């Protein structure tokens, strides 16, 4: 069967790979370009684990995207022949009254996702690793867990290669032509029918107008080995987030051979994705202040790695998907919550590129401002 057209994709992170997967399923030829190896270890998509959840606080629009995102992941597991998701539930530790609770409970009730308060005395027993001194409410939700990016991204690369997608690793794209659907990489012009920029925290280098809305943000994470006496408690724990102003952080427990990770969710809104990635004392300063407040027996933990990574953030954390011209599409701004939507992100981009859904509608859906009509 003749291909329906050729799409050139800049970026082999989850957004680019998922777009390729969804276009290939529709009969398109796809070529993917990445400035680094594929997968690129300094991309945002390359890590041990990522949180997925339905709870989205005030961002109810994103909560309502999650059932579609979960459906698309299920579809991907079928294609990959393996499920890279562990449903663990999520627990949120709240210190002060927060609009997060109202937004979350409204959306979860509407979607039929169960959630419950855990009385503090019970929480003390269930979460012996957590310091609950200033916690006023503990909420547990279903419909949440961990995705495993190393396995997902590698699985997608293998699957796409086996289905005829062309990879151009170590090809730095220096320009795109959204009038023609072509691009220039390593000084050579590649011609297609459509070009997609899914270049993560580097996207503004190719699409300077993006700087008005989104900026790269250098973020820190720390990997830890828990003390032996807490090994069992950590093994049974799900994903967690502390929602305190002073202590906010997110926690991924050690599961399926991955390490315990605690990440800073306060955006720095500074840096350049081309910078040195070695985490400095300044990068981890806030996390180092937070850890002893959040973890009981913090002295018993061993630090295994400090890491600096990048993602793009917009003022209100919304995602960007939009046309760049008649033959160009931009996917950007992940604000630290883009992986969970990854499988759906590519489906939405494919719907826009093929004209199955109006581009303007995809822009609104991706920004969490419009629900997907069933
Ligand atoms: C520390 C951290 C924790 C996170 N935690 C979560 C979480 O728990 N849950 C969640 O859902 N999300 C989370 N995220 C966000 C999520 O990982 C990202 O939203 C997602 O991986 C972004 O994927 P992407 O494909 O857009 O970008 P990337 O994965 O960065 O991929 C972009 C690719 O484009 C390539 N590229 C860039 N410029 C060019 C060019 N000019 N030419 C060729 N190639 C180019 C890069 O080499 C790179 O491989 C987290 C992110 C970080 C950094």
Short mmCIF file of C-alpha atoms and ligand atoms in Angstrom, two decimals:
data_model
loop_
_atom_site.label_atom_id
_atom_site.label_comp_id
_atom_site.label_asym_id
_atom_site.label_seq_id
_atom_site.Cartn_x
_atom_site.Cartn_y
_atom_site.Cartn_z
CA UNK A 1 0.00 0.00 0.00
CA UNK A 2 1.39 3.43 -0.93
CA UNK A 3 2.14 5.67 2.06
CA UNK A 4 -0.24 8.59 2.63
CA UNK A 5 2.66 11.02 2.87
CA UNK A 6 5.99 11.52 4.59
CA UNK A 7 6.29 13.24 7.97
CA UNK A 8 9.65 14.44 9.32
CA UNK A 9 9.82 14.61 13.12
CA UNK A 10 12.42 16.58 15.09
CA UNK A 11 13.03 14.87 18.43
CA UNK A 12 13.01 11.24 19.57
CA UNK A 13 11.59 11.86 23.06
CA UNK A 14 8.17 10.52 24.04
CA UNK A 15 6.35 13.27 22.07
CA UNK A 16 8.20 12.60 18.80
CA UNK A 17 8.14 8.81 19.14
CA UNK A 18 4.47 8.74 20.05
CA UNK A 19 3.64 10.99 17.08
CA UNK A 20 5.59 8.61 14.85
CA UNK A 21 3.72 5.61 16.30
CA UNK A 22 0.32 7.22 15.73
CA UNK A 23 1.18 8.33 12.18
CA UNK A 24 2.66 4.97 11.24
CA UNK A 25 -0.56 3.29 12.41
CA UNK A 26 -2.38 5.54 9.93
CA UNK A 27 -0.18 4.55 7.00
CA UNK A 28 2.30 7.45 6.87
CA UNK A 29 6.03 7.24 6.19
CA UNK A 30 7.93 8.71 9.12
CA UNK A 31 11.52 9.86 9.60
CA UNK A 32 12.77 10.90 13.04
CA UNK A 33 15.77 13.17 13.62
CA UNK A 34 17.61 13.58 16.90
CA UNK A 35 20.64 15.71 17.71
CA UNK A 36 21.87 12.94 20.02
CA UNK A 37 21.81 9.15 20.09
CA UNK A 38 18.34 7.57 19.99
CA UNK A 39 17.18 7.51 22.74
CA UNK A 40 19.07 10.57 23.89
CA UNK A 41 20.09 10.21 27.57
CA UNK A 42 19.79 13.97 28.14
CA UNK A 43 16.22 14.17 26.81
CA UNK A 44 13.43 14.76 29.38
CA UNK A 45 11.96 11.40 28.44
CA UNK A 46 14.95 9.37 29.59
CA UNK A 47 14.55 8.41 33.24
CA UNK A 48 13.74 5.50 35.53
CA UNK A 49 10.13 6.37 36.30
CA UNK A 50 7.41 8.95 35.82
CA UNK A 51 4.23 9.57 37.81
CA UNK A 52 0.87 9.19 36.15
CA UNK A 53 -2.36 10.20 37.87
CA UNK A 54 -5.89 11.48 37.39
CA UNK A 55 -5.59 14.00 40.24
CA UNK A 56 -4.88 17.39 38.72
CA UNK A 57 -6.04 19.92 41.31
CA UNK A 58 -7.22 23.15 39.68
CA UNK A 59 -6.15 21.88 36.22
CA UNK A 60 -9.39 19.98 35.72
CA UNK A 61 -8.98 20.03 31.93
CA UNK A 62 -5.96 17.75 32.25
CA UNK A 63 -7.76 15.45 34.67
CA UNK A 64 -10.37 14.88 31.97
CA UNK A 65 -7.65 14.00 29.43
CA UNK A 66 -6.31 11.22 31.64
CA UNK A 67 -8.86 8.49 30.80
CA UNK A 68 -7.89 8.99 27.12
CA UNK A 69 -4.20 8.95 28.01
CA UNK A 70 -4.63 5.66 29.91
CA UNK A 71 -6.50 4.18 26.90
CA UNK A 72 -3.68 5.17 24.57
CA UNK A 73 -1.07 3.64 26.90
CA UNK A 74 -3.08 0.39 26.88
CA UNK A 75 -3.02 0.46 23.11
CA UNK A 76 0.75 0.96 23.18
CA UNK A 77 1.27 -1.96 25.62
CA UNK A 78 -0.55 -4.17 23.10
CA UNK A 79 1.75 -3.07 20.28
CA UNK A 80 4.89 -3.40 22.42
CA UNK A 81 3.79 -6.75 23.88
CA UNK A 82 4.64 -5.52 27.39
CA UNK A 83 3.03 -3.29 30.03
CA UNK A 84 5.39 -0.63 31.32
CA UNK A 85 3.00 0.69 33.94
CA UNK A 86 2.62 -0.21 37.60
CA UNK A 87 -0.68 0.88 39.19
CA UNK A 88 0.26 1.89 42.72
CA UNK A 89 -2.29 4.56 43.57
CA UNK A 90 -1.08 7.97 44.69
CA UNK A 91 -0.96 9.55 48.12
CA UNK A 92 -0.95 13.29 48.69
CA UNK A 93 0.23 14.94 51.90
CA UNK A 94 -1.50 18.26 52.52
CA UNK A 95 -0.37 20.87 55.07
CA UNK A 96 -2.65 23.83 54.53
CA UNK A 97 -6.07 24.24 52.95
CA UNK A 98 -5.48 24.14 49.22
CA UNK A 99 -7.72 24.59 46.16
CA UNK A 100 -6.02 21.41 44.87
CA UNK A 101 -8.33 19.29 47.03
CA UNK A 102 -11.58 20.77 45.74
CA UNK A 103 -10.50 20.63 42.08
CA UNK A 104 -9.26 17.08 42.44
CA UNK A 105 -12.28 15.75 44.31
CA UNK A 106 -14.69 17.35 41.82
CA UNK A 107 -12.90 15.91 38.78
CA UNK A 108 -12.32 12.46 40.29
CA UNK A 109 -15.97 12.18 41.35
CA UNK A 110 -17.11 13.15 37.87
CA UNK A 111 -14.78 10.59 36.26
CA UNK A 112 -15.66 7.83 38.74
CA UNK A 113 -12.06 7.53 40.00
CA UNK A 114 -12.07 6.56 43.68
CA UNK A 115 -10.27 8.54 46.38
CA UNK A 116 -10.31 8.58 50.15
CA UNK A 117 -8.90 10.43 53.14
CA UNK A 118 -6.60 8.35 55.33
CA UNK A 119 -7.01 9.28 59.02
CA UNK A 120 -3.72 10.70 60.31
CA UNK A 121 -3.27 7.95 62.92
CA UNK A 122 -3.55 5.31 60.20
CA UNK A 123 -1.26 7.29 57.90
CA UNK A 124 1.43 7.32 60.63
CA UNK A 125 1.34 3.54 60.55
CA UNK A 126 1.14 3.14 56.74
CA UNK A 127 3.83 5.68 55.90
CA UNK A 128 6.53 5.21 58.53
CA UNK A 129 8.99 6.83 56.12
CA UNK A 130 7.10 10.13 56.06
CA UNK A 131 7.28 12.93 58.58
CA UNK A 132 3.63 13.85 59.21
CA UNK A 133 4.25 16.48 61.93
CA UNK A 134 2.76 19.38 59.97
CA UNK A 135 0.49 17.31 57.69
CA UNK A 136 -3.22 18.01 58.18
CA UNK A 137 -4.73 15.72 55.56
CA UNK A 138 -3.64 12.58 53.68
CA UNK A 139 -5.55 11.69 50.52
CA UNK A 140 -5.17 8.49 48.57
CA UNK A 141 -6.42 8.20 44.98
CA UNK A 142 -6.83 5.30 42.58
CA UNK A 143 -6.01 5.63 38.88
CA UNK A 144 -2.36 6.48 39.47
CA UNK A 145 1.01 4.82 39.37
CA UNK A 146 4.36 4.67 37.68
CA UNK A 147 5.35 4.61 34.01
CA UNK A 148 8.82 3.30 33.15
CA UNK A 149 10.33 5.62 30.49
CA UNK A 150 13.57 3.66 29.81
CA UNK A 151 11.46 0.68 28.82
CA UNK A 152 8.75 2.67 27.02
CA UNK A 153 11.14 4.76 24.93
CA UNK A 154 13.38 1.79 24.05
CA UNK A 155 10.30 -0.32 23.29
CA UNK A 156 8.92 2.36 20.98
CA UNK A 157 12.25 2.75 19.17
CA UNK A 158 12.44 -1.01 18.57
CA UNK A 159 8.79 -1.19 17.49
CA UNK A 160 9.05 1.77 15.11
CA UNK A 161 12.29 0.49 13.60
CA UNK A 162 10.64 -2.87 12.99
CA UNK A 163 7.74 -1.08 11.25
CA UNK A 164 9.85 0.86 8.80
CA UNK A 165 10.38 4.21 10.54
CA UNK A 166 13.71 5.80 9.52
CA UNK A 167 15.90 7.15 12.34
CA UNK A 168 18.51 9.86 11.85
CA UNK A 169 20.51 9.80 15.10
CA UNK A 170 23.18 12.46 15.66
CA UNK A 171 21.40 14.77 13.22
CA UNK A 172 21.10 18.29 14.57
CA UNK A 173 18.20 20.02 12.84
CA UNK A 174 19.20 23.63 12.23
CA UNK A 175 16.09 24.85 10.37
CA UNK A 176 12.60 23.75 9.44
CA UNK A 177 10.48 24.92 6.51
CA UNK A 178 6.84 24.73 7.55
CA UNK A 179 5.71 25.99 4.13
CA UNK A 180 7.25 22.99 2.38
CA UNK A 181 7.36 20.35 5.14
CA UNK A 182 11.13 20.03 4.95
CA UNK A 183 14.09 20.50 7.28
CA UNK A 184 17.85 20.95 7.32
CA UNK A 185 19.98 18.64 9.43
CA UNK A 186 23.77 18.35 9.47
CA UNK A 187 23.83 20.79 6.55
CA UNK A 188 21.60 18.63 4.32
CA UNK A 189 17.98 19.26 3.28
CA UNK A 190 15.43 16.51 3.87
CA UNK A 191 12.10 16.79 2.06
CA UNK A 192 8.79 15.57 3.40
CA UNK A 193 5.12 16.49 3.21
CA UNK A 194 4.96 17.71 6.79
CA UNK A 195 7.40 18.59 9.59
CA UNK A 196 6.82 18.21 13.35
CA UNK A 197 8.92 19.90 16.03
CA UNK A 198 8.92 17.81 19.21
CA UNK A 199 12.29 19.07 20.43
CA UNK A 200 11.58 19.23 24.19
CA UNK A 201 13.48 21.92 26.09
CA UNK A 202 15.42 22.80 22.91
CA UNK A 203 12.29 23.64 20.88
CA UNK A 204 12.70 27.41 21.20
CA UNK A 205 16.01 27.21 19.34
CA UNK A 206 14.12 26.06 16.24
CA UNK A 207 10.94 28.02 16.91
CA UNK A 208 12.04 31.31 18.56
CA UNK A 209 8.42 32.58 18.81
CA UNK A 210 7.87 29.87 21.44
CA UNK A 211 9.89 32.00 23.90
CA UNK A 212 6.87 34.27 24.35
CA UNK A 213 4.98 31.39 25.99
CA UNK A 214 7.41 28.78 27.23
CA UNK A 215 10.87 28.68 28.73
CA UNK A 216 13.28 25.89 29.66
CA UNK A 217 13.44 25.16 33.40
CA UNK A 218 16.41 23.42 35.03
CA UNK A 219 15.09 20.97 37.63
CA UNK A 220 16.74 18.76 40.25
CA UNK A 221 16.08 15.19 41.34
CA UNK A 222 17.84 13.03 43.90
CA UNK A 223 18.04 9.22 43.91
CA UNK A 224 18.30 7.59 47.33
CA UNK A 225 18.85 4.20 48.98
CA UNK A 226 16.44 3.89 51.95
CA UNK A 227 17.64 2.59 55.31
CA UNK A 228 17.23 -1.22 55.63
CA UNK A 229 14.50 -0.95 58.31
CA UNK A 230 12.27 0.94 55.85
CA UNK A 231 12.81 -1.33 52.84
CA UNK A 232 9.47 -3.13 53.28
CA UNK A 233 7.52 0.09 53.77
CA UNK A 234 9.02 1.57 50.63
CA UNK A 235 8.37 -1.63 48.67
CA UNK A 236 4.65 -1.32 49.43
CA UNK A 237 4.42 2.43 48.85
CA UNK A 238 2.78 4.03 45.83
CA UNK A 239 3.69 7.32 44.25
CA UNK A 240 3.47 10.27 46.62
CA UNK A 241 3.48 14.02 46.55
CA UNK A 242 3.94 16.52 49.35
CA UNK A 243 1.81 19.57 48.60
CA UNK A 244 3.17 21.89 51.30
CA UNK A 245 4.41 25.32 50.18
CA UNK A 246 7.73 24.80 51.93
CA UNK A 247 8.06 21.05 51.47
CA UNK A 248 6.54 20.41 48.04
CA UNK A 249 8.17 17.53 46.22
CA UNK A 250 7.17 14.32 44.49
CA UNK A 251 8.29 10.82 45.40
CA UNK A 252 8.66 7.68 43.29
CA UNK A 253 9.28 4.55 45.37
CA UNK A 254 11.72 1.84 44.29
CA UNK A 255 9.74 -0.55 42.05
CA UNK A 256 10.57 -2.97 39.23
CA UNK A 257 14.29 -2.54 39.79
CA UNK A 258 14.19 1.29 39.77
CA UNK A 259 15.55 3.48 42.55
CA UNK A 260 13.78 5.72 45.05
CA UNK A 261 13.59 9.20 43.52
CA UNK A 262 12.53 12.51 45.02
CA UNK A 263 12.09 15.48 42.70
CA UNK A 264 11.71 19.21 43.13
CA UNK A 265 8.51 20.49 41.61
CA UNK A 266 9.19 24.18 42.14
CA UNK A 267 10.05 25.55 38.69
CA UNK A 268 13.38 27.36 38.47
CA UNK A 269 12.43 28.89 35.09
CA UNK A 270 16.13 29.33 34.34
CA UNK A 271 18.84 27.70 32.28
CA UNK A 272 19.50 26.42 28.79
CA UNK A 273 19.06 22.78 27.76
CA UNK A 274 22.60 22.80 26.32
CA UNK A 275 24.17 23.51 29.73
CA UNK A 276 26.29 21.07 31.71
CA UNK A 277 23.90 18.56 33.33
CA UNK A 278 26.00 17.79 36.41
CA UNK A 279 23.86 18.82 39.38
CA UNK A 280 25.48 21.62 41.36
CA UNK A 281 24.99 22.36 45.07
CA UNK A 282 22.78 25.25 43.94
CA UNK A 283 20.61 22.89 41.85
CA UNK A 284 19.86 20.61 44.79
CA UNK A 285 19.86 23.23 47.57
CA UNK A 286 16.06 23.36 47.90
CA UNK A 287 15.67 19.57 47.81
CA UNK A 288 18.40 19.16 50.44
CA UNK A 289 16.39 21.49 52.71
CA UNK A 290 13.15 19.62 51.97
CA UNK A 291 14.35 16.03 52.45
CA UNK A 292 15.00 16.16 56.22
CA UNK A 293 11.58 17.79 56.69
CA UNK A 294 9.71 15.22 54.59
CA UNK A 295 11.55 11.99 55.42
CA UNK A 296 11.60 10.52 58.87
CA UNK A 297 15.08 9.15 59.78
CA UNK A 298 16.57 11.12 56.89
CA UNK A 299 20.10 10.43 58.25
CA UNK A 300 19.60 6.74 57.41
CA UNK A 301 19.26 7.40 53.65
CA UNK A 302 22.19 7.24 51.26
CA UNK A 303 22.33 9.63 48.32
CA UNK A 304 23.03 7.68 45.12
CA UNK A 305 22.80 10.42 42.52
CA UNK A 306 21.96 14.09 42.11
CA UNK A 307 20.66 14.97 38.69
CA UNK A 308 19.79 18.15 36.79
CA UNK A 309 17.25 17.87 33.97
CA UNK A 310 15.20 20.20 31.82
CA UNK A 311 11.65 20.67 30.73
CA UNK A 312 9.80 23.65 29.30
CA UNK A 313 7.25 25.55 31.36
CA UNK A 314 4.51 27.97 30.42
CA UNK A 315 3.13 30.57 32.81
CA UNK A 316 0.08 28.45 33.71
CA UNK A 317 1.65 25.01 32.98
CA UNK A 318 -0.43 24.46 29.84
CA UNK A 319 0.86 22.36 26.95
CA UNK A 320 1.35 23.71 23.48
CA UNK A 321 0.34 21.94 20.28
CA UNK A 322 -0.16 24.25 17.33
CA UNK A 323 0.41 24.72 13.61
CA UNK A 324 3.68 26.34 12.57
CA UNK A 325 2.53 26.94 9.01
CA UNK A 326 0.58 24.96 6.42
CA UNK A 327 2.96 21.99 6.77
CA UNK A 328 4.37 22.27 10.26
CA UNK A 329 3.27 21.31 13.79
CA UNK A 330 4.73 22.19 17.20
CA UNK A 331 4.49 20.11 20.37
CA UNK A 332 5.95 21.77 23.44
CA UNK A 333 5.85 22.78 27.08
CA UNK A 334 5.54 19.89 29.37
CA UNK A 335 5.88 21.59 32.76
CA UNK A 336 7.02 18.39 34.41
CA UNK A 337 3.82 16.52 33.66
CA UNK A 338 4.16 15.66 29.98
CA UNK A 339 5.21 12.03 30.08
CA UNK A 340 1.90 10.74 31.43
CA UNK A 341 0.14 12.24 28.44
CA UNK A 342 2.83 11.00 26.01
CA UNK A 343 0.84 8.29 24.21
CA UNK A 344 -2.12 10.67 23.81
CA UNK A 345 0.07 13.62 22.77
CA UNK A 346 1.13 11.72 19.65
CA UNK A 347 -2.45 10.69 18.91
CA UNK A 348 -3.60 14.33 19.10
CA UNK A 349 -0.72 15.48 16.87
CA UNK A 350 -1.57 12.75 14.35
CA UNK A 351 -5.24 13.81 14.35
CA UNK A 352 -4.19 17.40 13.59
CA UNK A 353 -1.71 16.44 10.86
CA UNK A 354 -4.16 14.13 9.09
CA UNK A 355 -7.00 16.64 9.45
CA UNK A 356 -9.15 14.21 11.46
CA UNK A 357 -9.76 16.96 13.99
CA UNK A 358 -9.41 20.71 13.43
CA UNK A 359 -5.99 22.02 14.47
CA UNK A 360 -7.56 24.75 16.63
CA UNK A 361 -9.47 22.10 18.60
CA UNK A 362 -6.27 20.11 19.22
CA UNK A 363 -4.57 23.28 20.50
CA UNK A 364 -7.40 23.80 23.00
CA UNK A 365 -7.48 20.15 24.09
CA UNK A 366 -3.69 20.04 24.58
CA UNK A 367 -3.89 23.21 26.67
CA UNK A 368 -6.49 21.57 28.92
CA UNK A 369 -9.10 24.18 27.94
CA UNK A 370 -11.44 21.90 26.01
CA UNK A 371 -12.57 18.38 26.69
CA UNK A 372 -12.35 15.65 24.07
CA UNK A 373 -15.83 15.10 22.71
CA UNK A 374 -16.55 11.38 23.05
C1 LIG B 1 13.10 15.56 36.32
C2 LIG B 1 11.83 15.39 35.55
C3 LIG B 1 10.76 14.76 36.16
C4 LIG B 1 9.57 14.60 35.46
N1 LIG B 1 8.55 13.93 36.05
C5 LIG B 1 7.42 13.68 35.36
C6 LIG B 1 6.41 12.86 35.92
O1 LIG B 1 6.53 12.34 37.03
N2 LIG B 1 5.30 12.65 35.17
C7 LIG B 1 5.14 13.17 33.92
O2 LIG B 1 4.12 12.94 33.31
N3 LIG B 1 6.11 13.93 33.37
C8 LIG B 1 7.24 14.19 34.05
N4 LIG B 1 8.23 14.94 33.50
C9 LIG B 1 8.01 15.57 32.18
C10 LIG B 1 8.24 14.61 31.03
O3 LIG B 1 9.35 13.80 31.24
C11 LIG B 1 8.36 15.42 29.76
O4 LIG B 1 7.17 16.19 29.62
C12 LIG B 1 8.51 14.59 28.51
O5 LIG B 1 9.47 13.57 28.66
C13 LIG B 1 8.88 15.53 27.35
O6 LIG B 1 9.07 14.76 26.20
P1 LIG B 1 9.49 15.45 24.84
O7 LIG B 1 9.50 14.36 23.83
O8 LIG B 1 8.66 16.65 24.61
O9 LIG B 1 10.97 16.02 25.08
P2 LIG B 1 12.35 15.23 25.19
O10 LIG B 1 12.18 13.91 25.82
O11 LIG B 1 13.34 16.15 25.82
O12 LIG B 1 12.76 14.94 23.69
C14 LIG B 1 13.18 15.97 22.82
C15 LIG B 1 14.22 15.39 21.87
O13 LIG B 1 14.46 16.36 20.84
C16 LIG B 1 15.83 16.29 20.48
N5 LIG B 1 16.17 17.56 19.85
C17 LIG B 1 16.08 18.79 20.39
N6 LIG B 1 16.46 19.74 19.51
C18 LIG B 1 16.82 19.08 18.38
C19 LIG B 1 17.31 19.50 17.13
N7 LIG B 1 17.49 20.80 16.82
N8 LIG B 1 17.60 18.56 16.20
C20 LIG B 1 17.40 17.25 16.45
N9 LIG B 1 16.93 16.80 17.65
C21 LIG B 1 16.64 17.70 18.60
C22 LIG B 1 16.53 16.07 21.83
O14 LIG B 1 17.82 15.52 21.64
C23 LIG B 1 15.57 15.11 22.53
O15 LIG B 1 15.93 13.77 22.33
C24 LIG B 1 9.45 15.11 34.16
C25 LIG B 1 10.54 15.73 33.54
C26 LIG B 1 11.72 15.85 34.21
C27 LIG B 1 12.89 16.49 33.51
#
